[in-house]
Amino acid sequence: MTDFSPGFRGRTHAFEGRLPPGQYPTESFPVLSAGPTPHLATDRWTFTVTDGTGGSRSWNWDEMMALPQEHPTVDIHCVTRWSKFDTRWQGVSLDVLLDGVDTTAGFVVAESYDGYTTNLPLADVTGGKAWVAHSFDGFALSPEHGGPARLLVPHLYFWKSAKWVKGVRLTVRNEPGFWEAAGYHDYGDPWREQRTWSD
Amino acid sequence: MTQPRPSYLDGNALAGPLSEVFAVDPTTAWRLCPTCRMPSTLGQLHVYGPEPGLTGRCPGCADIALRAVAQPGHLWIQLGSGGGAFRFALPNGTGGFT
Ligand SMILES: [Zn+2]
């Protein structure tokens, strides 16, 4: 499962302090799936923010592309113990998509086209910490990695970065998502090794 | 909507973890899909995983039949697509991330 290459091992010191406990570095990008990979056409794609009181706003693909774009370079950490440094993305900050939402909600549920869900505190998807990402390493995000667009929340375990994302729903209660309801941690901080329900 | 080649595992991938908590062979358990009405056994499900968990889906329509998450000392089993998994304690602290 580990795939250190000699060259990579040689420069691990450069990543000192960036590898959370229990993780190993990888240069590959493993694909984990809970179902068939959806192949979604961008001309039928929308992203919807639902505010929890019945209000919603949506963007189609062209509208999403017309929003201010950011280019985060971030480390990502999968609960299956691989970490990948300096991954390069392009996407729209959730701050832009949630701007002006009038809500008392403290949480969001990210919902995907394949039925996947994951729950996050609202504070963890605002303040420059989360994006709807549509490009990886300079190319359109492939379906296997969640394209046309996925959530990117790099400071939490990567199952929180929902692939094939179709929207976020603001909630007052913290509603466990697809894996959170089956034993995974509600929050998933890699630095505190919050892998499972009991961690 | 699906990949050309199967990306799923054989339903018998569920046999190992589930046999830890079931007294009878789970792979012959029978299910009628509520979505597409295809009958199948647990062993005929299309299984995705094993990490971060095993997701067993209807071979006809990919409806979620069950999820199983193995953790050290525990196996979580969630039937259907609704919420609320059952957590079974395992003998001898077996199981866990592979
Ligand atoms: Zn079915």
mmCIF file of C-alpha atoms and ligand atoms in Angstrom:
data_model
loop_
_atom_site.group_PDB
_atom_site.id
_atom_site.type_symbol
_atom_site.label_atom_id
_atom_site.label_comp_id
_atom_site.label_asym_id
_atom_site.label_seq_id
_atom_site.Cartn_x
_atom_site.Cartn_y
_atom_site.Cartn_z
ATOM 1 C CA MET A 1 0.000 0.000 0.000
ATOM 2 C CA THR A 2 2.887 2.385 0.720
ATOM 3 C CA ASP A 3 4.552 3.751 -2.350
ATOM 4 C CA PHE A 4 7.597 5.657 -1.259
ATOM 5 C CA SER A 5 9.875 6.247 -4.168
ATOM 6 C CA PRO A 6 13.534 6.746 -3.280
ATOM 7 C CA GLY A 7 13.422 10.331 -4.452
ATOM 8 C CA PHE A 8 10.353 11.061 -2.428
ATOM 9 C CA ARG A 9 11.814 9.551 0.718
ATOM 10 C CA GLY A 10 14.817 11.774 0.206
ATOM 11 C CA ARG A 11 12.792 14.917 0.517
ATOM 12 C CA THR A 12 10.331 13.924 3.220
ATOM 13 C CA HIS A 13 12.215 16.240 5.562
ATOM 14 C CA ALA A 14 10.837 19.077 3.484
ATOM 15 C CA PHE A 15 7.387 18.088 4.736
ATOM 16 C CA GLU A 16 8.393 18.016 8.391
ATOM 17 C CA GLY A 17 5.422 18.904 10.541
ATOM 18 C CA ARG A 18 2.949 18.437 7.698
ATOM 19 C CA LEU A 19 2.227 14.723 8.130
ATOM 20 C CA PRO A 20 -0.565 14.089 10.667
ATOM 21 C CA PRO A 21 -0.192 11.175 13.100
ATOM 22 C CA GLY A 22 -0.785 7.721 11.631
ATOM 23 C CA GLN A 23 -0.430 8.909 8.010
ATOM 24 C CA TYR A 24 2.106 8.075 5.306
ATOM 25 C CA PRO A 25 2.979 10.295 2.325
ATOM 26 C CA THR A 26 2.044 9.249 -1.193
ATOM 27 C CA GLU A 27 2.559 10.738 -4.619
ATOM 28 C CA SER A 28 -0.252 8.735 -6.182
ATOM 29 C CA PHE A 29 -3.890 9.727 -5.854
ATOM 30 C CA PRO A 30 -5.830 6.635 -4.704
ATOM 31 C CA VAL A 31 -9.476 6.377 -5.712
ATOM 32 C CA LEU A 32 -11.978 5.299 -3.056
ATOM 33 C CA SER A 33 -15.572 4.753 -4.075
ATOM 34 C CA ALA A 34 -18.794 3.729 -2.394
ATOM 35 C CA GLY A 35 -20.594 3.152 -5.674
ATOM 36 C CA PRO A 36 -20.517 3.416 -9.445
ATOM 37 C CA THR A 37 -18.710 6.495 -10.762
ATOM 38 C CA PRO A 38 -21.270 8.965 -12.122
ATOM 39 C CA HIS A 39 -20.395 10.606 -15.411
ATOM 40 C CA LEU A 40 -22.068 13.987 -15.267
ATOM 41 C CA ALA A 41 -22.322 16.404 -18.160
ATOM 42 C CA THR A 42 -21.489 19.968 -17.202
ATOM 43 C CA ASP A 43 -24.403 21.312 -19.246
ATOM 44 C CA ARG A 44 -26.770 19.530 -16.868
ATOM 45 C CA TRP A 45 -24.808 20.304 -13.708
ATOM 46 C CA THR A 46 -26.012 22.653 -11.004
ATOM 47 C CA PHE A 47 -24.829 23.497 -7.507
ATOM 48 C CA THR A 48 -27.483 24.465 -4.970
ATOM 49 C CA VAL A 49 -27.267 26.072 -1.549
ATOM 50 C CA THR A 50 -30.363 25.377 0.554
ATOM 51 C CA ASP A 51 -30.683 27.585 3.599
ATOM 52 C CA GLY A 52 -32.817 25.319 5.763
ATOM 53 C CA THR A 53 -35.883 27.553 5.719
ATOM 54 C CA GLY A 54 -36.938 26.602 2.207
ATOM 55 C CA GLY A 55 -34.836 29.178 0.428
ATOM 56 C CA SER A 56 -32.268 28.125 -2.109
ATOM 57 C CA ARG A 57 -29.970 29.488 -4.762
ATOM 58 C CA SER A 58 -28.382 27.620 -7.630
ATOM 59 C CA TRP A 59 -25.583 28.068 -10.119
ATOM 60 C CA ASN A 60 -25.227 26.234 -13.382
ATOM 61 C CA TRP A 61 -21.796 25.345 -14.732
ATOM 62 C CA ASP A 62 -21.266 28.544 -16.702
ATOM 63 C CA GLU A 63 -22.383 30.656 -13.775
ATOM 64 C CA MET A 64 -20.007 28.781 -11.448
ATOM 65 C CA MET A 65 -17.118 29.337 -13.858
ATOM 66 C CA ALA A 66 -17.953 33.051 -13.997
ATOM 67 C CA LEU A 67 -17.555 33.405 -10.227
ATOM 68 C CA PRO A 68 -14.199 34.464 -8.769
ATOM 69 C CA GLN A 69 -11.806 31.522 -9.046
ATOM 70 C CA GLU A 70 -9.203 30.545 -6.482
ATOM 71 C CA HIS A 71 -6.161 28.285 -6.866
ATOM 72 C CA PRO A 72 -5.545 26.590 -3.522
ATOM 73 C CA THR A 73 -2.429 24.427 -3.097
ATOM 74 C CA VAL A 74 -3.112 22.227 -0.107
ATOM 75 C CA ASP A 75 -2.169 18.991 1.669
ATOM 76 C CA ILE A 76 -4.891 16.342 1.766
ATOM 77 C CA HIS A 77 -5.283 13.496 4.244
ATOM 78 C CA CYS A 78 -7.364 10.357 3.719
ATOM 79 C CA VAL A 79 -8.682 8.375 6.680
ATOM 80 C CA THR A 80 -7.203 5.276 5.009
ATOM 81 C CA ARG A 81 -3.857 6.784 6.071
ATOM 82 C CA TRP A 82 -2.418 8.312 2.916
ATOM 83 C CA SER A 83 -1.535 11.987 2.743
ATOM 84 C CA LYS A 84 -0.645 13.914 -0.370
ATOM 85 C CA PHE A 85 1.264 17.186 -0.201
ATOM 86 C CA ASP A 86 0.900 20.333 -2.292
ATOM 87 C CA THR A 87 -2.106 19.277 -4.350
ATOM 88 C CA ARG A 88 -3.097 22.032 -6.787
ATOM 89 C CA TRP A 89 -6.765 22.821 -7.353
ATOM 90 C CA GLN A 90 -8.968 25.424 -8.921
ATOM 91 C CA GLY A 91 -12.414 26.239 -7.669
ATOM 92 C CA VAL A 92 -14.847 28.637 -6.074
ATOM 93 C CA SER A 93 -14.656 29.397 -2.387
ATOM 94 C CA LEU A 94 -17.697 28.398 -0.337
ATOM 95 C CA ASP A 95 -17.470 31.920 1.080
ATOM 96 C CA VAL A 96 -18.659 33.184 -2.291
ATOM 97 C CA LEU A 97 -21.469 30.632 -2.535
ATOM 98 C CA LEU A 98 -22.660 31.170 1.039
ATOM 99 C CA ASP A 99 -22.239 34.959 0.969
ATOM 100 C CA GLY A 100 -25.304 36.670 2.370
ATOM 101 C CA VAL A 101 -27.122 33.485 3.332
ATOM 102 C CA ASP A 102 -29.397 34.399 6.200
ATOM 103 C CA THR A 103 -29.298 31.458 8.555
ATOM 104 C CA THR A 104 -29.215 30.298 12.131
ATOM 105 C CA ALA A 105 -27.759 26.980 10.987
ATOM 106 C CA GLY A 106 -24.506 25.845 12.511
ATOM 107 C CA PHE A 107 -23.901 22.942 10.142
ATOM 108 C CA VAL A 108 -24.043 21.924 6.525
ATOM 109 C CA VAL A 109 -24.723 18.622 4.828
ATOM 110 C CA ALA A 110 -22.896 18.332 1.527
ATOM 111 C CA GLU A 111 -24.949 16.306 -0.935
ATOM 112 C CA SER A 112 -23.673 14.550 -4.041
ATOM 113 C CA TYR A 113 -25.182 13.404 -7.322
ATOM 114 C CA ASP A 114 -24.629 9.772 -6.338
ATOM 115 C CA GLY A 115 -26.533 10.125 -3.062
ATOM 116 C CA TYR A 116 -23.435 10.513 -0.885
ATOM 117 C CA THR A 117 -23.671 12.914 2.023
ATOM 118 C CA THR A 118 -21.248 14.285 4.595
ATOM 119 C CA ASN A 119 -21.779 16.691 7.471
ATOM 120 C CA LEU A 120 -19.581 19.612 8.458
ATOM 121 C CA PRO A 121 -19.806 22.597 10.800
ATOM 122 C CA LEU A 122 -20.652 25.766 8.869
ATOM 123 C CA ALA A 123 -17.550 27.360 10.415
ATOM 124 C CA ASP A 124 -15.402 24.729 8.672
ATOM 125 C CA VAL A 125 -16.619 25.558 5.183
ATOM 126 C CA THR A 126 -16.350 29.341 5.570
ATOM 127 C CA GLY A 127 -13.387 31.609 6.208
ATOM 128 C CA GLY A 128 -11.332 30.443 3.226
ATOM 129 C CA LYS A 129 -11.307 26.772 4.261
ATOM 130 C CA ALA A 130 -13.484 25.101 1.597
ATOM 131 C CA TRP A 131 -14.052 25.189 -2.137
ATOM 132 C CA VAL A 132 -16.143 23.695 -4.905
ATOM 133 C CA ALA A 133 -13.181 22.412 -6.920
ATOM 134 C CA HIS A 134 -13.415 21.610 -10.622
ATOM 135 C CA SER A 135 -9.752 21.375 -11.660
ATOM 136 C CA PHE A 136 -6.844 19.369 -10.327
ATOM 137 C CA ASP A 137 -3.219 19.913 -11.326
ATOM 138 C CA GLY A 138 -4.297 22.182 -14.154
ATOM 139 C CA PHE A 139 -6.799 19.799 -15.724
ATOM 140 C CA ALA A 140 -10.538 19.312 -15.462
ATOM 141 C CA LEU A 141 -11.273 17.088 -12.479
ATOM 142 C CA SER A 142 -11.793 13.511 -13.679
ATOM 143 C CA PRO A 143 -14.974 11.598 -12.774
ATOM 144 C CA GLU A 144 -12.944 9.133 -10.692
ATOM 145 C CA HIS A 145 -11.785 11.993 -8.479
ATOM 146 C CA GLY A 146 -15.215 13.583 -8.219
ATOM 147 C CA GLY A 147 -15.487 15.603 -11.404
ATOM 148 C CA PRO A 148 -16.987 17.682 -12.752
ATOM 149 C CA ALA A 149 -16.783 19.206 -9.270
ATOM 150 C CA ARG A 150 -16.159 18.083 -5.736
ATOM 151 C CA LEU A 151 -16.054 19.708 -2.365
ATOM 152 C CA LEU A 152 -12.525 20.454 -1.146
ATOM 153 C CA VAL A 153 -12.116 20.784 2.627
ATOM 154 C CA PRO A 154 -8.450 19.924 3.064
ATOM 155 C CA HIS A 155 -8.142 20.503 6.808
ATOM 156 C CA LEU A 156 -10.474 17.546 7.505
ATOM 157 C CA TYR A 157 -10.137 13.894 6.445
ATOM 158 C CA PHE A 158 -10.822 13.625 2.747
ATOM 159 C CA TRP A 159 -14.141 11.759 3.024
ATOM 160 C CA LYS A 160 -15.519 15.195 3.970
ATOM 161 C CA SER A 161 -14.501 16.480 0.519
ATOM 162 C CA ALA A 162 -17.575 15.019 -1.173
ATOM 163 C CA LYS A 163 -17.069 13.906 -4.767
ATOM 164 C CA TRP A 164 -19.695 14.797 -7.429
ATOM 165 C CA VAL A 165 -21.057 17.476 -5.133
ATOM 166 C CA LYS A 166 -24.411 18.953 -6.095
ATOM 167 C CA GLY A 167 -24.964 21.284 -3.198
ATOM 168 C CA VAL A 168 -24.878 22.072 0.480
ATOM 169 C CA ARG A 169 -27.860 22.148 2.783
ATOM 170 C CA LEU A 170 -27.624 24.267 5.923
ATOM 171 C CA THR A 171 -28.894 22.543 9.038
ATOM 172 C CA VAL A 172 -29.495 23.529 12.648
ATOM 173 C CA ARG A 173 -28.763 19.996 13.865
ATOM 174 C CA ASN A 174 -25.581 18.141 13.004
ATOM 175 C CA GLU A 175 -26.875 15.320 10.761
ATOM 176 C CA PRO A 176 -24.484 12.385 10.306
ATOM 177 C CA GLY A 177 -23.674 11.688 6.662
ATOM 178 C CA PHE A 178 -23.012 8.524 4.652
ATOM 179 C CA TRP A 179 -19.929 7.357 6.584
ATOM 180 C CA GLU A 180 -20.511 9.358 9.744
ATOM 181 C CA ALA A 181 -23.696 7.321 10.329
ATOM 182 C CA ALA A 182 -21.693 4.102 10.048
ATOM 183 C CA GLY A 183 -18.924 4.600 12.547
ATOM 184 C CA TYR A 184 -16.759 7.399 11.191
ATOM 185 C CA HIS A 185 -16.084 10.540 13.174
ATOM 186 C CA ASP A 186 -18.517 13.456 12.988
ATOM 187 C CA TYR A 187 -15.727 16.025 12.567
ATOM 188 C CA GLY A 188 -12.674 14.160 11.240
ATOM 189 C CA ASP A 189 -9.662 16.267 12.232
ATOM 190 C CA PRO A 190 -6.543 14.436 10.934
ATOM 191 C CA TRP A 191 -4.299 16.164 13.473
ATOM 192 C CA ARG A 192 -6.346 14.709 16.321
ATOM 193 C CA GLU A 193 -6.768 11.365 14.499
ATOM 194 C CA GLN A 194 -10.541 11.653 14.612
ATOM 195 C CA ARG A 195 -11.089 8.613 12.431
ATOM 196 C CA THR A 196 -13.873 6.744 14.166
ATOM 197 C CA TRP A 197 -16.918 7.450 16.255
ATOM 198 C CA SER A 198 -15.038 6.676 19.459
ATOM 199 C CA ASP A 199 -11.843 8.669 18.727
ATOM 200 C CA MET B 1 -23.794 6.339 -15.844
ATOM 201 C CA THR B 2 -21.414 3.549 -14.828
ATOM 202 C CA GLN B 3 -17.838 2.792 -15.750
ATOM 203 C CA PRO B 4 -17.385 0.333 -18.608
ATOM 204 C CA ARG B 5 -15.470 -2.182 -16.508
ATOM 205 C CA PRO B 6 -16.759 -3.309 -13.126
ATOM 206 C CA SER B 7 -15.189 -1.281 -10.350
ATOM 207 C CA TYR B 8 -16.951 -3.269 -7.687
ATOM 208 C CA LEU B 9 -15.999 -6.369 -5.770
ATOM 209 C CA ASP B 10 -17.809 -9.671 -5.612
ATOM 210 C CA GLY B 11 -20.553 -9.815 -2.981
ATOM 211 C CA ASN B 12 -18.575 -12.437 -1.182
ATOM 212 C CA ALA B 13 -16.212 -9.650 -0.095
ATOM 213 C CA LEU B 14 -18.818 -9.098 2.598
ATOM 214 C CA ALA B 15 -18.604 -12.685 3.833
ATOM 215 C CA GLY B 16 -15.458 -12.280 5.910
ATOM 216 C CA PRO B 17 -16.418 -9.298 8.032
ATOM 217 C CA LEU B 18 -20.077 -10.305 8.382
ATOM 218 C CA SER B 19 -19.303 -13.893 9.358
ATOM 219 C CA GLU B 20 -17.685 -12.432 12.479
ATOM 220 C CA VAL B 21 -21.086 -11.438 13.806
ATOM 221 C CA PHE B 22 -23.575 -13.761 12.049
ATOM 222 C CA ALA B 23 -24.128 -17.306 13.221
ATOM 223 C CA VAL B 24 -25.317 -18.367 9.776
ATOM 224 C CA ASP B 25 -23.682 -17.844 6.396
ATOM 225 C CA PRO B 26 -24.692 -14.278 5.499
ATOM 226 C CA THR B 27 -23.953 -14.613 1.772
ATOM 227 C CA THR B 28 -27.120 -16.643 1.105
ATOM 228 C CA ALA B 29 -29.379 -14.086 2.800
ATOM 229 C CA TRP B 30 -31.988 -13.006 0.284
ATOM 230 C CA ARG B 31 -33.123 -9.483 -0.546
ATOM 231 C CA LEU B 32 -35.833 -8.035 -2.735
ATOM 232 C CA CYS B 33 -34.745 -4.602 -3.928
ATOM 233 C CA PRO B 34 -37.397 -2.041 -2.949
ATOM 234 C CA THR B 35 -36.317 0.227 -5.802
ATOM 235 C CA CYS B 36 -36.127 -2.059 -8.849
ATOM 236 C CA ARG B 37 -37.622 -5.256 -7.366
ATOM 237 C CA MET B 38 -34.659 -7.393 -8.424
ATOM 238 C CA PRO B 39 -34.114 -10.278 -6.038
ATOM 239 C CA SER B 40 -30.557 -11.092 -5.031
ATOM 240 C CA THR B 41 -28.588 -12.749 -2.313
ATOM 241 C CA LEU B 42 -26.075 -10.843 -0.243
ATOM 242 C CA GLY B 43 -23.358 -12.701 -2.125
ATOM 243 C CA GLN B 44 -24.686 -11.318 -5.420
ATOM 244 C CA LEU B 45 -24.466 -7.680 -4.343
ATOM 245 C CA HIS B 46 -21.998 -5.371 -6.054
ATOM 246 C CA VAL B 47 -19.630 -4.342 -3.318
ATOM 247 C CA TYR B 48 -17.543 -1.159 -3.300
ATOM 248 C CA GLY B 49 -14.618 -0.733 -0.958
ATOM 249 C CA PRO B 50 -13.151 -2.151 1.209
ATOM 250 C CA GLU B 51 -12.121 1.316 2.345
ATOM 251 C CA PRO B 52 -13.330 3.438 3.944
ATOM 252 C CA GLY B 53 -16.096 0.844 4.236
ATOM 253 C CA LEU B 54 -17.892 -1.846 2.263
ATOM 254 C CA THR B 55 -20.971 -0.645 0.393
ATOM 255 C CA GLY B 56 -23.178 -3.440 -0.938
ATOM 256 C CA ARG B 57 -25.438 -2.390 -3.787
ATOM 257 C CA CYS B 58 -28.288 -3.992 -5.721
ATOM 258 C CA PRO B 59 -26.871 -5.626 -8.873
ATOM 259 C CA GLY B 60 -29.858 -4.270 -10.807
ATOM 260 C CA CYS B 61 -30.036 -0.596 -9.877
ATOM 261 C CA ALA B 62 -27.160 0.156 -7.448
ATOM 262 C CA ASP B 63 -29.612 0.879 -4.632
ATOM 263 C CA ILE B 64 -27.720 0.663 -1.324
ATOM 264 C CA ALA B 65 -28.412 -2.655 0.387
ATOM 265 C CA LEU B 66 -25.965 -2.312 3.231
ATOM 266 C CA ARG B 67 -22.838 -0.645 4.503
ATOM 267 C CA ALA B 68 -20.275 -2.341 6.720
ATOM 268 C CA VAL B 69 -17.396 -0.562 8.408
ATOM 269 C CA ALA B 70 -14.677 -2.591 10.111
ATOM 270 C CA GLN B 71 -12.844 -0.929 12.966
ATOM 271 C CA PRO B 72 -10.542 -2.412 15.598
ATOM 272 C CA GLY B 73 -12.804 -4.460 17.841
ATOM 273 C CA HIS B 74 -16.008 -3.409 16.111
ATOM 274 C CA LEU B 75 -18.073 -3.964 13.009
ATOM 275 C CA TRP B 76 -20.694 -1.413 12.039
ATOM 276 C CA ILE B 77 -23.558 -2.648 9.885
ATOM 277 C CA GLN B 78 -26.150 -0.370 8.352
ATOM 278 C CA LEU B 79 -28.942 -1.948 6.372
ATOM 279 C CA GLY B 80 -30.592 -0.089 3.530
ATOM 280 C CA SER B 81 -29.964 3.536 2.671
ATOM 281 C CA GLY B 82 -31.339 5.054 5.850
ATOM 282 C CA GLY B 83 -29.404 6.111 8.906
ATOM 283 C CA GLY B 84 -28.470 4.385 12.115
ATOM 284 C CA ALA B 85 -25.837 1.685 11.902
ATOM 285 C CA PHE B 86 -25.592 -1.111 14.447
ATOM 286 C CA ARG B 87 -22.199 -1.513 16.077
ATOM 287 C CA PHE B 88 -21.263 -5.098 16.935
ATOM 288 C CA ALA B 89 -18.419 -5.879 19.305
ATOM 289 C CA LEU B 90 -16.016 -8.398 17.818
ATOM 290 C CA PRO B 91 -14.242 -11.189 19.681
ATOM 291 C CA ASN B 92 -10.542 -10.730 20.363
ATOM 292 C CA GLY B 93 -10.426 -7.174 19.045
ATOM 293 C CA THR B 94 -10.347 -8.393 15.454
ATOM 294 C CA GLY B 95 -11.241 -6.295 12.440
ATOM 295 C CA GLY B 96 -10.167 -2.777 11.754
ATOM 296 C CA PHE B 97 -8.615 -0.850 8.923
ATOM 297 C CA THR B 98 -6.773 -3.147 6.571
HETATM 298 ZN ZN ZN C 1 -32.447 -2.586 -7.309
#
